[in-house]
CSV table of C-alpha atoms in Angstrom, one decimal:
chain,number,residue,atom,x,y,z
A,1,UNK,CA,4.1,-5.4,-11.1
A,2,UNK,CA,6.2,-3.0,-13.5
A,3,UNK,CA,5.7,0.0,-16.2
A,4,UNK,CA,6.1,-2.4,-18.9
A,5,UNK,CA,3.7,-1.7,-22.1
A,6,UNK,CA,3.2,1.8,-21.1
A,7,UNK,CA,4.5,4.3,-23.4
A,8,UNK,CA,7.9,5.8,-22.5
A,9,UNK,CA,6.9,8.5,-19.9
A,10,UNK,CA,3.0,8.2,-19.6
A,11,UNK,CA,2.1,10.3,-16.8
A,12,UNK,CA,-2.0,9.6,-15.3
A,13,UNK,CA,-4.4,11.5,-16.5
A,14,UNK,CA,-5.6,13.9,-13.1
A,15,UNK,CA,-9.4,14.5,-12.9
A,16,UNK,CA,-10.8,17.1,-15.4
A,17,UNK,CA,-12.0,18.7,-12.3
A,18,UNK,CA,-10.9,18.3,-8.8
A,19,UNK,CA,-13.5,17.2,-6.3
A,20,UNK,CA,-13.4,18.6,-2.8
A,21,UNK,CA,-13.3,15.2,-0.5
A,22,UNK,CA,-13.3,17.2,2.9
A,23,UNK,CA,-10.7,17.1,5.5
A,24,UNK,CA,-10.1,14.9,9.0
A,25,UNK,CA,-7.5,12.6,10.7
A,26,UNK,CA,-8.1,9.5,8.1
A,27,UNK,CA,-10.1,9.0,4.8
A,28,UNK,CA,-10.3,5.1,3.8
A,29,UNK,CA,-10.2,4.6,-0.7
A,30,UNK,CA,-11.6,1.6,-1.8
A,31,UNK,CA,-9.5,0.9,-5.0
A,32,UNK,CA,-12.0,-0.7,-7.7
A,33,UNK,CA,-11.7,-1.3,-11.1
A,34,UNK,CA,-14.7,-3.6,-12.1
A,35,UNK,CA,-18.4,-2.8,-11.6
A,36,UNK,CA,-19.8,-5.7,-9.6
A,37,UNK,CA,-17.0,-7.7,-6.8
A,38,UNK,CA,-16.8,-11.8,-6.4
A,39,UNK,CA,-17.8,-13.1,-3.5
A,40,UNK,CA,-14.4,-13.0,-1.6
A,41,UNK,CA,-14.4,-9.5,-2.4
A,42,UNK,CA,-17.6,-8.9,-1.5
A,43,UNK,CA,-16.7,-10.5,1.7
A,44,UNK,CA,-13.9,-7.7,2.0
A,45,UNK,CA,-16.1,-4.8,1.5
A,46,UNK,CA,-18.6,-6.4,4.2
A,47,UNK,CA,-15.6,-6.7,7.1
A,48,UNK,CA,-14.2,-3.2,5.6
A,49,UNK,CA,-18.0,-1.9,6.8
A,50,UNK,CA,-18.0,-3.5,10.2
A,51,UNK,CA,-14.1,-2.6,11.3
A,52,UNK,CA,-13.9,0.5,9.2
A,53,UNK,CA,-15.1,2.3,12.4
A,54,UNK,CA,-16.9,5.8,11.0
A,55,UNK,CA,-13.9,7.3,9.2
A,56,UNK,CA,-15.5,8.7,6.0
A,57,UNK,CA,-15.5,6.2,2.8
A,58,UNK,CA,-14.3,6.7,-1.1
A,59,UNK,CA,-14.8,4.6,-4.3
A,60,UNK,CA,-12.2,4.9,-6.5
A,61,UNK,CA,-13.1,3.8,-9.9
A,62,UNK,CA,-12.8,4.2,-13.6
A,63,UNK,CA,-15.2,7.5,-14.9
A,64,UNK,CA,-18.2,6.0,-16.8
A,65,UNK,CA,-18.6,2.9,-14.7
A,66,UNK,CA,-21.7,2.0,-13.4
A,67,UNK,CA,-21.2,0.4,-9.7
A,68,UNK,CA,-23.5,-2.6,-9.8
A,69,UNK,CA,-23.9,-3.2,-5.8
A,70,UNK,CA,-25.0,-1.4,-3.1
A,71,UNK,CA,-22.9,1.9,-1.8
A,72,UNK,CA,-24.6,4.7,-0.2
A,73,UNK,CA,-22.3,4.8,2.6
A,74,UNK,CA,-19.3,5.5,0.0
A,75,UNK,CA,-18.9,8.5,-1.9
A,76,UNK,CA,-18.0,8.2,-5.5
A,77,UNK,CA,-14.7,9.4,-7.0
A,78,UNK,CA,-14.2,9.1,-10.5
A,79,UNK,CA,-11.0,8.9,-12.3
A,80,UNK,CA,-9.8,8.7,-16.1
A,81,UNK,CA,-10.5,5.1,-16.9
A,82,UNK,CA,-7.1,5.1,-18.1
A,83,UNK,CA,-5.4,4.9,-14.5
A,84,UNK,CA,-7.3,1.3,-14.2
A,85,UNK,CA,-6.6,0.3,-18.0
A,86,UNK,CA,-3.7,-2.0,-16.1
A,87,UNK,CA,-1.7,-3.1,-13.5
A,88,UNK,CA,0.9,-1.1,-15.0
A,89,UNK,CA,-0.9,2.0,-15.1
A,90,UNK,CA,-2.7,1.7,-11.4
A,91,UNK,CA,1.2,1.3,-10.6
A,92,UNK,CA,2.0,4.6,-12.1
A,93,UNK,CA,-1.4,6.4,-10.9
A,94,UNK,CA,0.3,5.7,-7.2
A,95,UNK,CA,3.4,6.8,-7.9
A,96,UNK,CA,2.1,10.1,-9.0
A,97,UNK,CA,0.6,13.0,-7.1
A,98,UNK,CA,-3.2,12.2,-8.3
A,99,UNK,CA,-4.0,10.4,-5.2
A,100,UNK,CA,-2.2,12.5,-2.7
A,101,UNK,CA,-3.5,15.7,-3.8
A,102,UNK,CA,-7.2,13.9,-3.9
A,103,UNK,CA,-6.8,13.6,-0.1
A,104,UNK,CA,-4.7,16.1,0.7
A,105,UNK,CA,-7.0,17.4,3.4
A,106,UNK,CA,-7.1,13.9,5.2
A,107,UNK,CA,-3.7,13.5,7.7
A,108,UNK,CA,-3.9,9.7,6.5
A,109,UNK,CA,-5.1,7.5,3.4
A,110,UNK,CA,-6.2,4.2,4.4
A,111,UNK,CA,-5.4,1.7,0.4
A,112,UNK,CA,-7.9,-0.7,0.7
A,113,UNK,CA,-7.8,-3.1,-2.7
A,114,UNK,CA,-10.4,-6.4,-3.4
A,115,UNK,CA,-8.5,-8.8,-2.0
A,116,UNK,CA,-7.8,-7.0,1.2
A,117,UNK,CA,-9.7,-8.0,4.7
A,118,UNK,CA,-10.5,-5.6,7.5
A,119,UNK,CA,-10.0,-8.2,10.8
A,120,UNK,CA,-10.2,-5.5,14.0
A,121,UNK,CA,-10.8,-2.2,14.9
A,122,UNK,CA,-7.7,0.0,16.1
A,123,UNK,CA,-7.3,1.7,12.7
A,124,UNK,CA,-7.6,5.5,13.9
A,125,UNK,CA,-5.0,4.6,16.4
A,126,UNK,CA,-2.6,4.3,13.7
A,127,UNK,CA,-3.7,6.7,11.8
A,128,UNK,CA,-2.6,8.8,14.9
A,129,UNK,CA,0.8,7.6,14.7
A,130,UNK,CA,1.4,9.3,12.2
A,131,UNK,CA,4.1,7.7,10.2
A,132,UNK,CA,4.6,8.1,6.4
A,133,UNK,CA,3.7,4.5,4.9
A,134,UNK,CA,2.5,1.6,6.3
A,135,UNK,CA,2.1,-2.0,5.1
A,136,UNK,CA,2.4,-5.3,6.0
A,137,UNK,CA,5.9,-6.3,6.5
A,138,UNK,CA,8.5,-8.3,4.4
A,139,UNK,CA,10.4,-10.8,5.6
A,140,UNK,CA,13.2,-12.4,4.2
A,141,UNK,CA,12.0,-15.7,3.0
A,142,UNK,CA,14.9,-17.6,4.2
A,143,UNK,CA,13.5,-16.6,7.9
A,144,UNK,CA,10.1,-18.1,7.1
A,145,UNK,CA,11.6,-21.7,5.7
A,146,UNK,CA,14.4,-21.8,8.3
A,147,UNK,CA,12.5,-21.2,11.1
A,148,UNK,CA,15.4,-19.3,12.6
A,149,UNK,CA,15.7,-15.8,14.1
A,150,UNK,CA,13.5,-13.3,12.5
A,151,UNK,CA,15.8,-10.9,9.4
A,152,UNK,CA,13.0,-7.8,9.1
A,153,UNK,CA,13.6,-5.4,6.1
A,154,UNK,CA,11.2,-3.6,5.4
A,155,UNK,CA,7.2,-2.0,5.2
A,156,UNK,CA,5.4,-3.3,2.9
A,157,UNK,CA,2.7,-4.3,0.4
A,158,UNK,CA,0.4,-1.1,-0.8
A,159,UNK,CA,-3.0,-3.2,-1.4
A,160,UNK,CA,-3.5,-2.4,2.0
A,161,UNK,CA,-1.3,0.8,3.3
A,162,UNK,CA,-1.9,4.0,5.5
A,163,UNK,CA,-0.2,6.7,3.5
A,164,UNK,CA,0.2,10.4,4.5
A,165,UNK,CA,-0.6,12.2,1.8
A,166,UNK,CA,1.0,15.5,3.0
A,167,UNK,CA,4.3,13.6,3.1
A,168,UNK,CA,3.9,11.7,-0.2
A,169,UNK,CA,3.6,15.2,-2.1
A,170,UNK,CA,7.1,16.4,0.0
A,171,UNK,CA,8.4,13.2,-1.6
A,172,UNK,CA,7.2,13.4,-5.2
A,173,UNK,CA,8.4,17.7,-5.2
A,174,UNK,CA,11.9,16.6,-3.6
A,175,UNK,CA,15.1,16.1,-5.0
A,176,UNK,CA,17.4,12.8,-4.9
A,177,UNK,CA,19.4,13.1,-1.6
A,178,UNK,CA,22.2,10.0,-2.1
A,179,UNK,CA,23.5,10.8,1.2
A,180,UNK,CA,20.6,9.7,3.3
A,181,UNK,CA,21.3,6.8,2.6
A,182,UNK,CA,24.1,6.3,5.1
A,183,UNK,CA,21.3,7.1,7.7
A,184,UNK,CA,19.0,4.1,6.6
A,185,UNK,CA,21.1,1.0,7.3
A,186,UNK,CA,17.6,-1.0,7.3
A,187,UNK,CA,17.3,0.1,3.8
A,188,UNK,CA,21.3,-1.2,2.7
A,189,UNK,CA,20.7,-4.8,2.3
A,190,UNK,CA,17.8,-4.0,0.0
A,191,UNK,CA,20.1,-2.0,-2.4
A,192,UNK,CA,23.4,-4.3,-2.0
A,193,UNK,CA,20.9,-6.6,-4.1
A,194,UNK,CA,22.1,-6.4,-8.0
A,195,UNK,CA,18.6,-5.6,-9.0
A,196,UNK,CA,17.7,-2.9,-6.9
A,197,UNK,CA,21.3,-1.3,-6.9
A,198,UNK,CA,20.9,-0.6,-10.9
A,199,UNK,CA,17.7,0.6,-10.7
A,200,UNK,CA,18.5,3.2,-7.9
A,201,UNK,CA,21.5,3.9,-9.7
A,202,UNK,CA,20.0,4.3,-13.3
A,203,UNK,CA,17.2,6.5,-11.7
A,204,UNK,CA,20.1,8.8,-10.1
A,205,UNK,CA,22.2,9.5,-13.2
A,206,UNK,CA,18.6,9.9,-15.0
A,207,UNK,CA,18.3,12.6,-12.8
A,208,UNK,CA,18.0,14.1,-9.5
A,209,UNK,CA,14.2,15.5,-9.2
A,210,UNK,CA,11.3,12.8,-7.8
A,211,UNK,CA,9.5,13.2,-11.0
A,212,UNK,CA,12.0,12.7,-13.3
A,213,UNK,CA,13.0,9.7,-11.1
A,214,UNK,CA,9.7,7.9,-11.2
A,215,UNK,CA,9.2,8.5,-14.9
A,216,UNK,CA,9.9,5.4,-16.2
A,217,UNK,CA,10.8,3.6,-12.6
A,218,UNK,CA,10.8,-0.2,-12.9
A,219,UNK,CA,9.7,-1.4,-9.8
A,220,UNK,CA,6.1,-1.8,-7.9
A,221,UNK,CA,5.4,1.7,-6.3
A,222,UNK,CA,5.2,-0.2,-2.6
A,223,UNK,CA,8.6,-0.8,-3.1
A,224,UNK,CA,9.4,3.2,-3.9
A,225,UNK,CA,7.3,4.2,-0.8
A,226,UNK,CA,9.0,2.0,1.2
A,227,UNK,CA,12.7,2.1,0.3
A,228,UNK,CA,13.3,5.1,-2.2
A,229,UNK,CA,11.2,8.0,-0.5
A,230,UNK,CA,13.3,8.3,2.0
A,231,UNK,CA,16.3,9.7,-0.2
A,232,UNK,CA,14.0,12.3,-1.5
A,233,UNK,CA,12.3,13.2,2.4
A,234,UNK,CA,14.2,13.4,5.5
A,235,UNK,CA,10.9,13.3,7.3
A,236,UNK,CA,9.5,10.2,5.8
A,237,UNK,CA,8.7,7.7,8.7
A,238,UNK,CA,7.9,3.6,8.1
A,239,UNK,CA,7.4,1.7,11.0
A,240,UNK,CA,9.7,-1.5,12.0
A,241,UNK,CA,8.3,-4.5,10.1
A,242,UNK,CA,7.9,-5.8,14.1
A,243,UNK,CA,5.6,-3.2,14.7
A,244,UNK,CA,3.8,-3.4,11.3
A,245,UNK,CA,2.8,-7.0,12.2
A,246,UNK,CA,-0.1,-5.6,14.5
A,247,UNK,CA,-1.0,-3.6,11.4
A,248,UNK,CA,-1.5,-6.2,8.7
A,249,UNK,CA,-0.5,-9.4,7.4
A,250,UNK,CA,0.6,-10.5,3.7
A,251,UNK,CA,3.2,-13.3,3.2
A,252,UNK,CA,3.0,-16.6,5.4
A,253,UNK,CA,0.6,-15.5,7.8
A,254,UNK,CA,1.0,-18.5,9.8
A,255,UNK,CA,4.3,-17.5,10.5
A,256,UNK,CA,3.8,-13.7,11.4
A,257,UNK,CA,0.6,-15.0,13.4
A,258,UNK,CA,3.1,-16.8,15.8
A,259,UNK,CA,5.6,-13.8,15.6
A,260,UNK,CA,2.8,-11.4,16.5
A,261,UNK,CA,1.9,-13.8,19.7
A,262,UNK,CA,-1.1,-15.0,18.1
A,263,UNK,CA,-2.9,-11.8,17.7
A,264,UNK,CA,-4.6,-10.5,14.6
A,265,UNK,CA,-3.6,-7.2,12.5
A,266,UNK,CA,-5.7,-4.4,11.9
A,267,UNK,CA,-6.5,-6.5,8.2
A,268,UNK,CA,-4.6,-8.4,6.1
A,269,UNK,CA,-3.8,-8.1,1.9
A,270,UNK,CA,-4.0,-10.9,-0.6
A,271,UNK,CA,-5.8,-13.3,1.6
A,272,UNK,CA,-7.1,-15.7,-0.8
A,273,UNK,CA,-3.7,-15.7,-2.8
A,274,UNK,CA,-1.4,-16.2,0.1
A,275,UNK,CA,-3.0,-18.5,2.8
A,276,UNK,CA,-6.7,-18.9,1.9
A,277,UNK,CA,-7.2,-22.2,4.3
A,278,UNK,CA,-5.5,-20.3,7.4
A,279,UNK,CA,-7.9,-16.4,7.1
A,280,UNK,CA,-10.7,-19.2,6.8
A,281,UNK,CA,-9.8,-21.2,9.7
A,282,UNK,CA,-9.5,-17.8,11.7
A,283,UNK,CA,-12.8,-16.4,10.3
A,284,UNK,CA,-14.7,-19.7,11.1
A,285,UNK,CA,-13.2,-19.3,14.9
A,286,UNK,CA,-14.8,-15.7,15.2
A,287,UNK,CA,-18.3,-17.2,13.8
């Protein structure tokens, strides 16, 4: 996912009228860009209803789209359709203040895409831990292949992610401080890679404010929140990848399941893309 194909400096259009979505410890934002759901997507919604506890639920949809399934237990929030027109546009939306201003009354928001699963309760407990960003952990691919000791990288994919709106807005209003990188050893290897170092240096030269840094950010939005956000806000907090295994799986769920002591996480992202056979087996055993 990148911003390729969008006009230079393209900015996500905000709502014409900002709705009052209420306030509280946690809100769930189900991201939807099509009027109907596939069988797998409908199952994703079913598990959210089963394990999403009693937290307020919202459907974020393009303006003018008629929703073709029962959704009385969700409040619909319509955003300009341009924000859902492509993966790049959605990427830009999640790097903008729009979603975090929408949910500014909540201490945490769960971003839930249509390729997720909710596997058990406990979401409220994770939200209460107060992290700025939590997603399925990313581990070095070599570790999964070799079976050697775990070498954690970073946390993690944005498709199933907890985010603190106040912290996100603080980042987006912040100034780049490269000296903070010295205090973030878990990110050194990330930025040591040529691709990521080039992005960091080029963006740093273009501007020190987050808004300028992100104007043409060429990487996925979850990479920014995992790796770049701490450079703009000293209070940005993420869990370790090992701890985040209790929150969600994405890549290589069989190995993640072993590392987690065969304990299922709160949820999973990209379940039919990463290893559908594994998840079907797990789900069948729970029936």
